[in-house]
Amino acid sequence: MKRSNWLGAMALSLGVSALAMTFTDHSQAQGLPEFTLQDVSSDVQMPWGMAWLPDGDMLVTDRNGELYRLSDGQAGSPIAGLPEIHVNGQGGLLDIVLHPEYETNGWLYISYSDPEGDGEGSNTSIMRAKLDGNRLSNQEVIYRAEINSTRGQHYGGRMIFNDGYLFFTIGDRGDHFTNVQDLSRDGGKTYRINDDGSIPQDNPFINVPNAKPAIWSYGHRNQQGIAINPLTGQIWTSEHGPRGGDEINIPEAGKNYGWPYVGYGINYNGEVLAEATHGAGMEQPIWYWDPSIATAGIEFVSSDRYPELKNHLLVGGLRGSKLELLEISDDRVIRSTDLITDSGRIRAIRQGPDGYIYLGIEGEGIKRLIPAN
Amino acid sequence: MKRSNWLGAMALSLGVSALAMTFTDHSQAQGLPEFTLQDVSSDVQMPWGMAWLPDGDMLVTDRNGELYRLSDGQAGSPIAGLPEIHVNGQGGLLDIVLHPEYETNGWLYISYSDPEGDGEGSNTSIMRAKLDGNRLSNQEVIYRAEINSTRGQHYGGRMIFNDGYLFFTIGDRGDHFTNVQDLSRDGGKTYRINDDGSIPQDNPFINVPNAKPAIWSYGHRNQQGIAINPLTGQIWTSEHGPRGGDEINIPEAGKNYGWPYVGYGINYNGEVLAEATHGAGMEQPIWYWDPSIATAGIEFVSSDRYPELKNHLLVGGLRGSKLELLEISDDRVIRSTDLITDSGRIRAIRQGPDGYIYLGIEGEGIKRLIPAN
């Protein structure tokens, strides 16, 4: 038993507040200081996505179907003009990103579970719009996944701009054998589109008959984290896997990441889905977790506020209730550390314009990561 | 706090034997069964190296300066004919390997701290010899590191045959700034020689004036584990680092692994040696530990006895007192797991000809890894 756990057991038996447990014991380690979480706002209870306006205000999505602007941590009334949203299981209002040239063109992008289109239920859509006071205007749906499903699982929905393109994820919608390996169907994919929804002419499947031309990579279960490696410019994703199969991947153009045929876990109902961990033509993950921590948001640290974390990857756990640090070298994980434990369910992680790392935590709100001293 | 630790705390508070603690709780994980250690022999108290004769008997070195033959776990009297050995700190009789064609040529190889040669104290030598009854014969020193030192640290000494060559390691002998980056000096290196001690003509530094021609790679602190990746044929080593800097590396011909200028730890006396973690022309590790576990023996599993472990790397910890599993894909670690905890100080790990994994544990003897059920 590690010393940190003894300390934990002692603290509890002495009735010490659980607050003290949010620190991980790094006293034997040399490279990392201790960190803690500082409250920023408790006004948004189910934060899923975060973005910063030029004036420093935060836009925060609430999965329950609302969008808020936070000034100094205080939420005003919900922003009007959202599309109809099918709040259903893991669906709802999901991510938000600003256009890299937001200051000149004013475009913001939201992802959400959209009841429009064919079939009962909903599927993931991407809308762009502008913020006009406390209301969205110029709304355009620039991607609508087909077909709808009444299932509540695996909308994906994480977005990021990279190299001028909008990348986003859509999960398998619980229909892994139908959707994921079929390029003519949405779901279980990473996508790349232009900022207006048009398709880049060098997308990998643009010349494949019947393939959805927006697809960038496939064979994914439910990617709920996406971030850009500041040293390579590549996108990295977290994939919320089956029990014992959460993954980190670097989705590359046209590649197959194997789900549901290749993976490291079993379904939550005990069904063995991916019997093999390796398959011809299928990529291995960069990292995986067994037991699963239920990965969601991820972020690379690029600011100078955390010298020891710079260029490394932060991963949030929902069920794992922790913030994990994966130290990266040449696209390899060279060490894994629990940076914060007992954090609550971390859904979103983003580095703000002030260089601090902000966390969206279910049922708690927004917090930021600071050195403990 | 993880469930496994709660169980541990409960077990202790109930007075349950510490024996039950040698199992790691994998009940939430899907891929791995539980493992335990089975006693093989307690006749050799400081086992450092293990090799198997064609009849199944084990040759086991005792760091205290003796070599034993174990039949069914029973040691006979020490084998005679060893060279003079300077038992000093980490020095003593170290590793033993058999020639790949032992059955026809009878050569075995030992590494040890040798008081012969220039200077007080000792340095690491490699001897080959034949086993004639219970006595060595035909002894030839085929490599002698220069110059001797009275320091007790970092003899290295791990050996393995690969592709017909004998690879071995010599540590920095505690003189990191003098020895390690200087190719004209021994210490802090991996070496490659022919089976008779002659130098392969394609060794990387063979044409570098004054360089020791046996050097394969440099910039190492103290490599005490070496194994061959069964999928790639490359050698992998563990490097016992400073506090917070144990590493796994893949030593490649002519490359510099950075010690003492680049690394992840500080010296045990608190001195900061490697101020940078990256350096131009210096390789990054495949994996590192902070806090250190004090790595020693490593082994890749290639037998069919452990389907879940096959082609993955086992790493023993001395201070860490555990057997760790690093799951490997394409020369990357994709997951790290404690397979056995509270194992005692694991010095040596080798897969036997029966496909079982054998561990040499200080103060306890030889054990083997078996599924718990």
XYZ file of C-alpha atoms in Angstrom:
746
model
C 0.000 0.000 0.000
C 1.389 3.348 -0.987
C 2.112 5.953 1.617
C -0.453 8.305 0.139
C -3.153 5.764 0.814
C -2.067 5.280 4.392
C -2.279 9.001 4.867
C -5.708 8.962 3.343
C -6.892 6.169 5.592
C -5.474 7.952 8.639
C -7.052 11.239 7.678
C -10.445 9.635 7.357
C -10.165 7.720 10.603
C -9.345 11.001 12.321
C -12.378 12.651 10.816
C -10.359 15.110 8.727
C -12.333 16.886 6.020
C -12.424 15.192 2.662
C -11.193 18.493 1.220
C -7.689 17.577 2.255
C -7.998 14.531 0.027
C -7.962 16.503 -3.176
C -4.170 16.603 -3.004
C -2.143 13.748 -4.310
C 0.960 12.912 -2.327
C 3.938 13.728 -4.512
C 6.337 14.017 -1.590
C 8.503 11.223 -2.978
C 8.397 12.604 -6.504
C 10.733 15.299 -7.716
C 9.221 16.726 -10.838
C 5.743 17.762 -9.780
C 4.497 20.269 -7.260
C 1.122 19.684 -5.625
C -1.968 21.136 -7.211
C -5.421 21.971 -5.980
C -8.678 23.187 -7.507
C -9.971 26.705 -7.005
C -13.681 27.520 -7.429
C -14.493 29.754 -10.391
C -18.246 29.393 -10.683
C -20.994 27.138 -9.443
C -23.651 28.729 -11.634
C -23.574 26.050 -14.359
C -24.302 22.655 -12.894
C -23.689 20.397 -15.894
C -20.873 22.140 -17.776
C -19.920 20.363 -20.996
C -18.045 22.940 -23.086
C -16.168 26.188 -22.381
C -14.935 28.993 -24.622
C -13.636 32.476 -23.944
C -14.825 35.689 -25.564
C -12.263 38.379 -26.413
C -13.274 40.353 -23.282
C -12.469 37.367 -21.042
C -16.050 36.301 -20.366
C -16.644 32.546 -20.619
C -19.306 30.882 -22.686
C -20.323 27.653 -20.975
C -22.736 25.028 -22.238
C -24.991 23.254 -19.795
C -25.842 19.769 -21.048
C -29.383 20.367 -19.840
C -29.829 22.543 -22.897
C -28.732 26.039 -21.939
C -25.851 28.307 -22.883
C -24.501 30.854 -20.395
C -22.096 33.748 -20.425
C -20.079 33.971 -17.236
C -18.621 37.308 -16.155
C -16.339 36.951 -13.157
C -17.933 33.562 -12.559
C -21.498 34.938 -12.502
C -23.972 33.604 -15.053
C -26.536 35.927 -16.534
C -29.823 34.644 -17.904
C -29.508 31.856 -20.511
C -28.539 32.970 -24.007
C -31.559 32.887 -26.315
C -31.777 31.615 -29.860
C -30.577 28.050 -29.337
C -31.930 25.374 -31.671
C -34.349 22.748 -30.403
C -32.303 20.315 -28.355
C -33.272 16.737 -27.490
C -32.060 16.429 -23.924
C -31.778 12.659 -23.742
C -29.299 10.551 -21.761
C -25.845 11.714 -22.781
C -27.353 14.129 -25.285
C -28.122 17.787 -24.781
C -26.206 20.959 -25.516
C -22.642 19.737 -25.817
C -19.535 21.646 -26.869
C -18.841 25.233 -27.871
C -15.862 26.671 -29.758
C -15.105 30.049 -31.282
C -13.779 30.535 -34.792
C -10.008 31.264 -34.705
C -10.872 34.631 -36.276
C -13.834 35.239 -34.020
C -12.837 38.839 -33.421
C -13.319 39.662 -37.083
C -16.063 37.241 -38.192
C -18.022 36.542 -34.974
C -18.709 32.860 -35.662
C -19.168 30.464 -32.782
C -19.976 26.772 -33.068
C -22.118 24.539 -30.888
C -22.707 20.797 -30.980
C -25.964 19.296 -29.685
C -28.422 16.428 -29.949
C -30.741 17.514 -32.730
C -34.269 16.056 -33.149
C -34.567 17.362 -36.725
C -34.020 15.003 -39.630
C -35.005 11.421 -40.362
C -36.063 9.041 -37.636
C -37.226 9.223 -34.035
C -34.967 10.569 -31.338
C -31.961 12.654 -32.329
C -28.412 12.690 -33.593
C -25.475 15.063 -33.300
C -25.515 18.352 -35.193
C -23.072 21.199 -35.497
C -24.471 24.728 -35.723
C -22.638 27.966 -36.290
C -24.110 31.269 -35.135
C -23.168 34.723 -33.946
C -23.687 36.242 -30.537
C -25.841 39.317 -30.669
C -26.226 40.674 -27.144
C -27.617 37.757 -25.159
C -29.071 36.017 -28.197
C -27.724 33.875 -31.043
C -28.301 35.047 -34.591
C -27.342 33.879 -38.106
C -27.827 30.249 -37.048
C -26.754 27.681 -39.654
C -26.649 23.929 -39.163
C -23.407 23.009 -40.938
C -23.393 19.279 -40.151
C -26.290 16.998 -39.276
C -25.532 13.345 -38.519
C -28.010 10.786 -39.890
C -30.115 8.978 -38.945
C -31.748 9.786 -35.612
C -31.850 7.275 -32.795
C -33.842 7.170 -29.578
C -30.814 5.776 -27.766
C -29.239 8.042 -25.185
C -25.654 6.961 -25.722
C -22.602 8.260 -27.476
C -23.336 11.540 -29.151
C -19.653 12.459 -29.093
C -19.810 16.164 -29.821
C -16.354 17.413 -28.896
C -15.002 20.077 -31.317
C -11.763 21.907 -31.995
C -10.349 24.140 -34.715
C -7.008 23.018 -36.051
C -5.130 24.374 -39.036
C -8.233 26.251 -40.145
C -10.478 23.181 -40.124
C -13.206 22.287 -37.664
C -12.689 18.786 -36.269
C -15.491 17.140 -34.329
C -16.518 13.731 -33.049
C -19.692 11.709 -33.186
C -20.006 8.531 -31.120
C -21.490 5.208 -32.188
C -24.938 6.129 -30.804
C -25.036 2.709 -29.124
C -25.229 0.981 -32.495
C -21.638 -0.091 -32.770
C -22.030 -2.977 -35.218
C -24.193 -0.958 -37.592
C -22.553 2.430 -37.642
C -18.905 2.401 -36.796
C -17.124 0.536 -39.584
C -19.563 1.689 -42.292
C -18.263 4.831 -43.986
C -21.683 5.518 -45.483
C -23.156 6.014 -42.017
C -22.511 8.598 -39.351
C -21.348 7.601 -35.906
C -18.108 6.279 -34.449
C -16.059 8.769 -36.432
C -13.887 11.873 -36.284
C -14.864 14.541 -38.842
C -13.116 17.425 -40.559
C -15.001 20.246 -42.304
C -14.372 23.816 -43.369
C -15.638 26.610 -41.172
C -18.788 26.948 -43.290
C -19.560 23.230 -43.356
C -18.168 22.588 -46.815
C -15.885 19.600 -47.285
C -12.110 20.030 -47.621
C -11.037 18.619 -50.963
C -8.226 16.613 -49.401
C -10.423 14.755 -46.916
C -9.444 11.070 -46.980
C -12.711 9.498 -48.171
C -13.813 12.188 -50.590
C -13.420 9.846 -53.561
C -14.871 6.749 -51.891
C -18.351 6.041 -53.324
C -21.113 6.464 -50.734
C -18.692 7.422 -47.948
C -19.594 10.488 -45.910
C -16.984 12.930 -47.203
C -16.610 14.736 -43.869
C -15.133 11.646 -42.186
C -11.530 11.998 -41.027
C -11.030 8.704 -39.117
C -13.296 5.868 -37.983
C -13.553 2.898 -35.662
C -14.188 5.047 -32.572
C -16.702 4.410 -29.809
C -17.330 7.760 -28.143
C -14.724 10.477 -28.227
C -15.509 13.168 -25.694
C -12.128 14.827 -25.496
C -10.072 16.498 -28.193
C -6.940 18.631 -27.968
C -3.997 19.763 -30.065
C -0.465 18.682 -29.259
C 1.374 22.021 -29.223
C 4.624 20.427 -30.383
C 3.262 18.547 -33.386
C 0.012 20.314 -34.230
C -1.812 16.969 -34.369
C -5.193 16.381 -32.780
C -5.410 13.880 -29.955
C -8.667 12.443 -28.667
C -9.886 10.582 -25.643
C -12.259 7.754 -26.349
C -14.704 6.694 -23.709
C -14.430 2.964 -24.164
C -16.303 -0.025 -22.901
C -15.523 -1.341 -19.414
C -11.743 -1.598 -19.426
C -11.149 0.130 -22.709
C -10.847 3.904 -22.419
C -8.267 5.105 -24.889
C -6.133 8.011 -26.048
C -5.645 8.110 -29.814
C -4.084 10.365 -32.426
C -6.728 10.189 -35.170
C -4.979 10.340 -38.526
C -6.559 10.812 -41.924
C -8.365 7.721 -43.146
C -7.258 5.411 -40.360
C -9.357 2.801 -38.586
C -9.164 2.665 -34.789
C -10.811 -0.711 -34.600
C -14.018 -0.360 -32.586
C -16.018 -2.586 -32.148
C -13.729 -5.319 -33.437
C -10.522 -4.405 -31.709
C -10.260 -2.960 -28.225
C -9.381 -3.541 -24.616
C -12.694 -3.771 -22.813
C -16.044 -5.505 -22.515
C -19.471 -3.955 -22.754
C -21.056 -2.638 -19.582
C -23.620 -5.428 -19.732
C -20.800 -7.982 -19.710
C -20.988 -8.708 -23.428
C -17.584 -9.216 -25.019
C -17.516 -6.925 -28.024
C -13.933 -6.580 -29.040
C -12.486 -10.056 -28.699
C -9.114 -9.080 -30.073
C -6.801 -6.311 -28.961
C -5.030 -6.149 -32.334
C -6.305 -6.310 -35.887
C -4.832 -5.973 -39.366
C -5.217 -2.415 -40.618
C -6.374 -1.158 -37.238
C -4.475 1.285 -35.073
C -3.363 0.692 -31.512
C -4.150 3.371 -28.933
C -1.501 5.663 -27.506
C -2.729 4.726 -24.035
C -5.588 2.823 -22.445
C -7.172 2.394 -19.048
C -8.366 -0.817 -17.454
C -10.270 -0.349 -15.192
C -11.783 2.525 -17.121
C -11.766 6.003 -15.616
C -14.524 7.101 -18.015
C -12.539 9.642 -19.974
C -14.122 12.857 -21.187
C -12.344 16.181 -21.628
C -8.638 16.343 -22.377
C -6.254 19.257 -22.875
C -2.612 19.837 -23.633
C -0.930 22.403 -21.402
C 0.876 25.027 -23.451
C 0.982 28.000 -21.077
C 3.899 28.968 -18.886
C 1.809 28.862 -15.717
C 2.658 25.209 -15.127
C 6.283 24.625 -16.186
C 6.206 20.999 -15.053
C 3.083 20.232 -17.078
C 3.992 22.060 -20.271
C 3.403 20.092 -23.483
C 1.883 17.248 -21.496
C -1.694 15.973 -21.594
C -4.360 16.351 -18.924
C -7.179 13.792 -18.919
C -10.352 14.008 -16.900
C -12.188 11.037 -15.488
C -15.926 10.923 -14.874
C -16.272 7.744 -12.883
C -12.571 7.948 -12.094
C -13.229 11.325 -10.462
C -9.735 12.547 -11.105
C -7.418 14.631 -13.217
C -4.662 12.517 -14.676
C -1.405 13.741 -16.182
C 0.086 11.840 -19.095
C 3.628 13.025 -19.754
C 4.288 12.910 -23.470
C 7.478 12.528 -25.456
C 7.498 11.925 -29.216
C 3.854 10.804 -29.272
C 4.472 8.334 -26.477
C 3.237 8.395 -22.898
C 6.319 8.119 -20.719
C 4.608 8.413 -17.330
C 1.105 8.555 -15.899
C 0.266 10.344 -12.626
C -2.896 11.206 -10.731
C -2.618 14.970 -10.384
C -5.891 15.537 -8.528
C -7.979 12.780 -6.977
C -11.564 12.999 -5.701
C -12.146 15.850 -8.119
C -15.716 14.945 -8.998
C -16.759 14.028 -12.535
C -14.552 16.050 -14.892
C -16.360 16.596 -18.184
C -14.435 19.438 -19.808
C -10.849 20.714 -19.666
C -9.634 23.832 -21.433
C -6.713 26.202 -21.047
C -8.039 29.737 -20.784
C -6.552 32.840 -22.391
C -5.005 33.661 -19.004
C -2.998 30.438 -19.212
C -4.857 28.694 -16.406
C -6.423 25.283 -16.849
C -10.194 25.295 -16.295
C -12.247 22.225 -15.491
C -15.969 21.705 -15.978
C -17.140 19.342 -13.246
C -20.596 17.783 -13.171
C -22.744 18.990 -10.297
C -20.093 21.439 -9.166
C -19.408 23.971 -11.894
C -16.140 25.462 -13.117
C -12.846 25.222 -11.239
C -9.286 26.014 -12.131
C -6.050 24.226 -11.465
C -3.512 26.033 -9.316
C -0.303 25.035 -7.564
C -1.160 24.176 -3.968
C 1.270 26.699 -2.516
C -9.003 6.538 -2.789
C -9.221 3.482 -4.968
C -11.278 0.534 -3.918
C -8.214 -1.689 -3.755
C -6.746 0.556 -1.102
C -9.907 0.531 0.959
C -9.758 -3.239 0.871
C -6.164 -3.098 1.950
C -6.917 -0.760 4.827
C -9.830 -2.930 5.910
C -7.768 -6.089 5.711
C -5.121 -4.582 7.937
C -7.566 -3.194 10.445
C -9.085 -6.672 10.720
C -5.681 -8.180 11.360
C -5.668 -10.201 8.141
C -2.293 -11.657 7.235
C -0.099 -9.509 5.013
C 0.135 -12.521 2.695
C -3.252 -11.623 1.287
C -1.781 -8.289 0.231
C 0.411 -9.804 -2.455
C -2.588 -9.804 -4.768
C -3.508 -6.688 -6.631
C -7.198 -6.021 -6.973
C -8.064 -6.438 -10.631
C -11.762 -7.062 -9.987
C -12.683 -3.946 -11.955
C -10.298 -4.765 -14.770
C -11.184 -7.092 -17.576
C -7.974 -8.071 -19.239
C -5.876 -9.475 -16.436
C -6.356 -12.429 -14.132
C -4.832 -12.276 -10.672
C -1.358 -13.628 -10.137
C 0.581 -14.863 -7.149
C 4.134 -16.010 -6.441
C 5.006 -19.633 -5.789
C 8.175 -20.588 -3.899
C 10.797 -22.367 -5.991
C 13.863 -22.182 -3.770
C 15.061 -20.326 -0.727
C 18.592 -21.704 -0.957
C 20.117 -18.630 -2.628
C 19.569 -15.550 -0.526
C 20.881 -12.811 -2.837
C 19.996 -14.082 -6.305
C 21.202 -11.762 -9.066
C 21.214 -13.863 -12.264
C 19.518 -17.066 -13.410
C 20.133 -19.404 -16.337
C 18.903 -22.887 -17.186
C 21.040 -25.842 -18.183
C 19.748 -28.219 -20.880
C 18.661 -30.728 -18.200
C 16.436 -28.105 -16.538
C 18.715 -27.351 -13.586
C 19.116 -23.639 -12.790
C 22.398 -21.837 -12.407
C 21.914 -18.990 -9.944
C 24.427 -16.345 -8.963
C 24.512 -15.097 -5.397
C 25.773 -11.525 -5.263
C 27.776 -12.494 -2.197
C 30.186 -14.198 -4.548
C 28.919 -17.721 -5.094
C 27.418 -19.639 -8.005
C 24.951 -22.462 -7.389
C 23.277 -25.189 -9.386
C 19.692 -25.790 -8.268
C 18.065 -29.165 -8.920
C 14.378 -29.126 -8.044
C 15.025 -25.994 -6.045
C 17.828 -27.556 -3.963
C 21.284 -25.983 -4.113
C 24.342 -28.186 -3.985
C 27.684 -26.919 -2.744
C 28.942 -23.748 -4.460
C 30.472 -24.211 -7.893
C 34.271 -23.956 -7.722
C 36.593 -22.145 -10.065
C 35.137 -18.645 -9.855
C 37.533 -15.733 -10.341
C 38.463 -13.483 -7.441
C 35.421 -11.281 -6.783
C 35.435 -7.938 -4.949
C 32.202 -8.120 -2.970
C 31.677 -4.404 -2.414
C 28.387 -2.514 -2.163
C 26.437 -3.297 -5.293
C 29.300 -5.371 -6.635
C 29.789 -9.106 -6.339
C 28.950 -12.006 -8.597
C 26.327 -10.551 -10.895
C 24.713 -12.093 -13.969
C 25.000 -15.428 -15.732
C 23.977 -16.370 -19.283
C 24.559 -19.401 -21.436
C 25.793 -19.251 -25.018
C 22.874 -19.796 -27.446
C 24.722 -22.913 -28.630
C 25.621 -24.051 -25.139
C 24.668 -27.622 -25.880
C 27.416 -27.890 -28.473
C 30.096 -25.494 -27.192
C 29.527 -25.422 -23.419
C 30.289 -21.717 -22.917
C 28.682 -19.830 -20.060
C 29.289 -16.180 -19.176
C 29.424 -14.448 -15.818
C 29.720 -10.775 -14.919
C 31.329 -9.680 -11.658
C 33.220 -6.980 -9.842
C 36.832 -7.727 -10.640
C 39.733 -6.440 -8.498
C 42.310 -7.170 -11.233
C 43.582 -4.355 -13.417
C 44.612 -0.760 -12.778
C 43.581 1.090 -9.666
C 42.210 0.284 -6.231
C 38.831 -1.358 -5.817
C 37.266 -3.077 -8.800
C 35.335 -2.708 -12.001
C 33.016 -4.938 -14.011
C 34.430 -7.866 -15.940
C 32.904 -10.504 -18.176
C 34.309 -14.016 -18.034
C 33.439 -17.011 -20.126
C 34.023 -20.521 -18.850
C 32.750 -24.074 -19.102
C 31.067 -26.135 -16.414
C 32.993 -29.271 -15.650
C 31.122 -31.194 -12.965
C 30.762 -28.710 -10.108
C 33.717 -26.589 -11.222
C 34.360 -23.967 -13.892
C 37.116 -24.586 -16.406
C 38.526 -22.824 -19.472
C 38.045 -19.464 -17.771
C 38.739 -16.460 -20.029
C 38.132 -12.817 -19.116
C 36.710 -11.439 -22.378
C 35.980 -7.889 -21.189
C 37.529 -5.939 -18.338
C 36.272 -2.421 -17.647
C 38.881 0.181 -16.715
C 39.814 1.683 -14.407
C 39.004 0.279 -10.970
C 37.175 2.294 -8.360
C 36.661 1.780 -4.669
C 33.098 3.042 -4.982
C 30.375 0.483 -4.389
C 27.877 1.872 -6.877
C 26.704 1.037 -10.346
C 28.535 -1.967 -11.661
C 25.687 -2.683 -14.118
C 26.488 -6.236 -15.156
C 23.305 -7.414 -16.850
C 23.953 -9.568 -19.970
C 21.991 -11.092 -22.822
C 22.756 -12.768 -26.133
C 20.948 -11.254 -29.091
C 21.473 -12.022 -32.750
C 24.688 -13.872 -31.917
C 26.242 -10.970 -29.988
C 26.734 -10.636 -26.250
C 25.241 -7.377 -24.973
C 26.075 -6.231 -21.456
C 25.867 -3.150 -19.297
C 28.298 -1.299 -17.071
C 27.049 1.472 -14.799
C 28.667 4.834 -14.143
C 30.517 3.512 -11.033
C 29.318 6.603 -9.182
C 31.516 8.845 -11.349
C 28.858 10.156 -13.678
C 30.563 13.350 -14.818
C 33.850 11.606 -15.551
C 32.798 8.367 -17.172
C 29.449 8.474 -18.839
C 29.742 10.872 -21.771
C 33.391 10.014 -22.459
C 33.651 7.268 -25.062
C 37.272 6.622 -24.147
C 36.240 5.495 -20.657
C 34.199 2.576 -19.446
C 31.044 3.069 -17.434
C 27.547 4.332 -18.170
C 27.399 2.309 -21.377
C 25.793 -0.633 -23.108
C 28.307 -2.923 -24.859
C 28.227 -5.392 -27.733
C 30.929 -8.015 -28.303
C 31.326 -11.332 -30.066
C 31.052 -14.515 -28.046
C 34.849 -14.707 -27.703
C 35.251 -11.064 -26.664
C 36.358 -9.804 -30.073
C 34.742 -6.656 -31.420
C 32.049 -6.794 -34.138
C 33.277 -4.824 -37.129
C 29.993 -2.915 -37.397
C 30.027 -1.599 -33.822
C 29.113 2.100 -33.918
C 32.286 3.639 -32.497
C 34.828 1.310 -34.055
C 36.283 4.108 -36.185
C 36.160 6.808 -33.502
C 39.698 7.535 -32.253
C 40.212 6.535 -28.613
C 36.648 5.299 -28.208
C 36.221 1.899 -26.577
C 35.160 -0.150 -29.581
C 32.866 -2.426 -27.587
C 30.480 0.449 -26.769
C 26.973 0.121 -28.237
C 25.209 3.089 -26.579
C 26.064 5.581 -23.833
C 24.632 8.140 -21.433
C 23.294 5.489 -19.041
C 23.433 5.539 -15.260
C 23.046 1.930 -14.126
C 21.222 -0.560 -16.279
C 20.395 -3.663 -14.283
C 17.740 -5.136 -16.536
C 17.972 -6.248 -20.155
C 15.527 -8.193 -22.299
C 14.661 -8.798 -25.948
C 11.354 -7.657 -27.395
C 10.084 -10.843 -29.055
C 8.225 -8.906 -31.737
C 11.087 -6.655 -32.844
C 14.240 -8.451 -31.727
C 15.539 -5.230 -30.141
C 17.109 -5.092 -26.708
C 15.336 -3.093 -24.037
C 16.952 -2.077 -20.763
C 15.874 -0.794 -17.400
C 17.988 1.965 -15.983
C 18.154 2.461 -12.265
C 17.994 6.232 -12.185
C 18.470 8.868 -9.551
C 15.579 9.673 -7.212
C 12.670 10.140 -9.572
C 14.390 8.994 -12.712
C 14.182 5.235 -13.287
C 13.833 4.581 -16.978
C 13.097 2.030 -19.668
C 15.108 2.550 -22.851
C 15.694 0.831 -26.176
C 19.451 1.283 -26.555
C 20.250 1.766 -30.228
C 23.647 1.719 -31.876
C 25.636 4.867 -31.174
C 22.896 6.765 -29.386
C 23.257 8.927 -26.294
C 20.678 8.482 -23.533
C 21.640 11.676 -21.787
C 22.873 10.827 -18.299
C 23.984 12.840 -16.344
C 22.919 15.894 -18.350
C 19.376 14.907 -19.212
C 17.036 12.960 -16.951
C 14.051 13.001 -14.700
C 15.454 12.759 -11.204
C 17.753 14.203 -8.586
C 20.626 12.492 -6.851
C 19.919 10.616 -3.631
C 21.842 13.236 -1.691
C 19.521 15.922 -3.045
C 22.001 17.209 -5.643
C 20.328 18.179 -8.905
C 22.317 16.416 -11.599
C 20.193 16.450 -14.695
C 18.689 19.905 -14.814
C 16.993 19.359 -18.150
C 14.682 16.585 -19.209
C 15.450 17.060 -22.910
C 18.676 17.664 -24.763
C 19.762 17.969 -28.378
C 21.073 14.636 -29.641
C 19.883 12.809 -26.545
C 17.191 10.171 -26.501
C 14.036 10.264 -24.404
C 13.135 7.183 -22.386
C 10.304 4.857 -23.345
C 8.994 5.162 -19.776
C 10.103 6.606 -16.458
C 9.157 6.414 -12.806
C 8.872 9.248 -10.331
C 8.899 8.302 -7.506
C 11.467 5.699 -8.449
C 10.711 2.041 -7.877
C 14.428 1.171 -8.132
C 14.272 -0.919 -11.272
C 16.443 -3.978 -11.690
C 15.541 -7.095 -13.690
C 13.164 -6.921 -16.632
C 11.803 -9.578 -18.965
C 9.500 -9.809 -21.948
C 6.936 -12.595 -21.740
C 6.991 -14.752 -24.853
C 5.580 -18.044 -23.596
C 1.986 -19.182 -23.950
C 1.572 -19.700 -20.222
C 0.343 -16.138 -19.724
C -1.817 -15.171 -22.721
C -2.682 -11.772 -21.231
C 0.976 -10.901 -20.658
C 2.399 -12.144 -23.947
C 4.792 -9.738 -25.685
C 4.537 -7.326 -22.761
C 7.291 -6.265 -20.367
C 7.671 -7.208 -16.717
C 9.703 -4.850 -14.525
C 10.886 -5.578 -11.018
C 11.243 -2.973 -8.332
C 13.726 -3.176 -5.487
C 12.543 -0.363 -3.240
C 9.186 -0.490 -5.037
C 8.865 -4.107 -3.907
C 6.642 -5.009 -6.788
C 6.316 -6.600 -10.187
C 4.987 -4.125 -12.696
C 3.502 -4.902 -16.096
C 4.106 -2.479 -18.949
C 1.861 -3.326 -21.880
C 3.698 -2.587 -25.092
C 2.475 -1.709 -28.558
C 4.790 -0.518 -31.325
C 7.585 0.376 -28.892
C 5.205 2.417 -26.753
C 3.897 1.706 -23.269
C 0.124 1.809 -23.527
C -0.691 0.890 -19.911
C 1.117 0.304 -16.645
C -0.209 -2.010 -13.918
C 1.068 -3.346 -10.628
C 0.839 -7.087 -11.136
C 2.215 -8.134 -7.747
C 2.695 -5.799 -4.820
C 4.674 -6.419 -1.634
C 6.803 -8.883 -3.532
C 10.060 -8.058 -1.798
C 13.052 -6.663 -3.673
C 12.959 -8.161 -7.162
C 16.482 -8.286 -8.606
C 16.165 -10.723 -11.511
C 13.382 -11.801 -13.876
C 13.754 -14.509 -16.466
C 11.383 -16.738 -18.412
C 12.440 -20.342 -17.917
C 12.493 -23.055 -20.586
C 9.181 -24.314 -19.125
C 7.592 -20.974 -20.059
C 7.148 -19.812 -16.460
C 8.441 -16.464 -15.266
C 10.996 -16.783 -12.476
C 11.899 -14.012 -10.062
C 15.045 -13.643 -7.999
C 14.090 -11.812 -4.809
C 16.631 -10.504 -2.309
C 16.503 -12.250 1.040
C 13.895 -14.701 -0.173
C 15.236 -16.721 -3.073
C 13.587 -17.813 -6.311
C 9.836 -17.679 -6.940
C 7.705 -18.112 -9.999
C 4.677 -16.264 -11.252
C 1.463 -18.243 -11.530
C -2.177 -17.350 -12.083
C -3.863 -17.121 -8.685
C -6.528 -19.696 -9.536
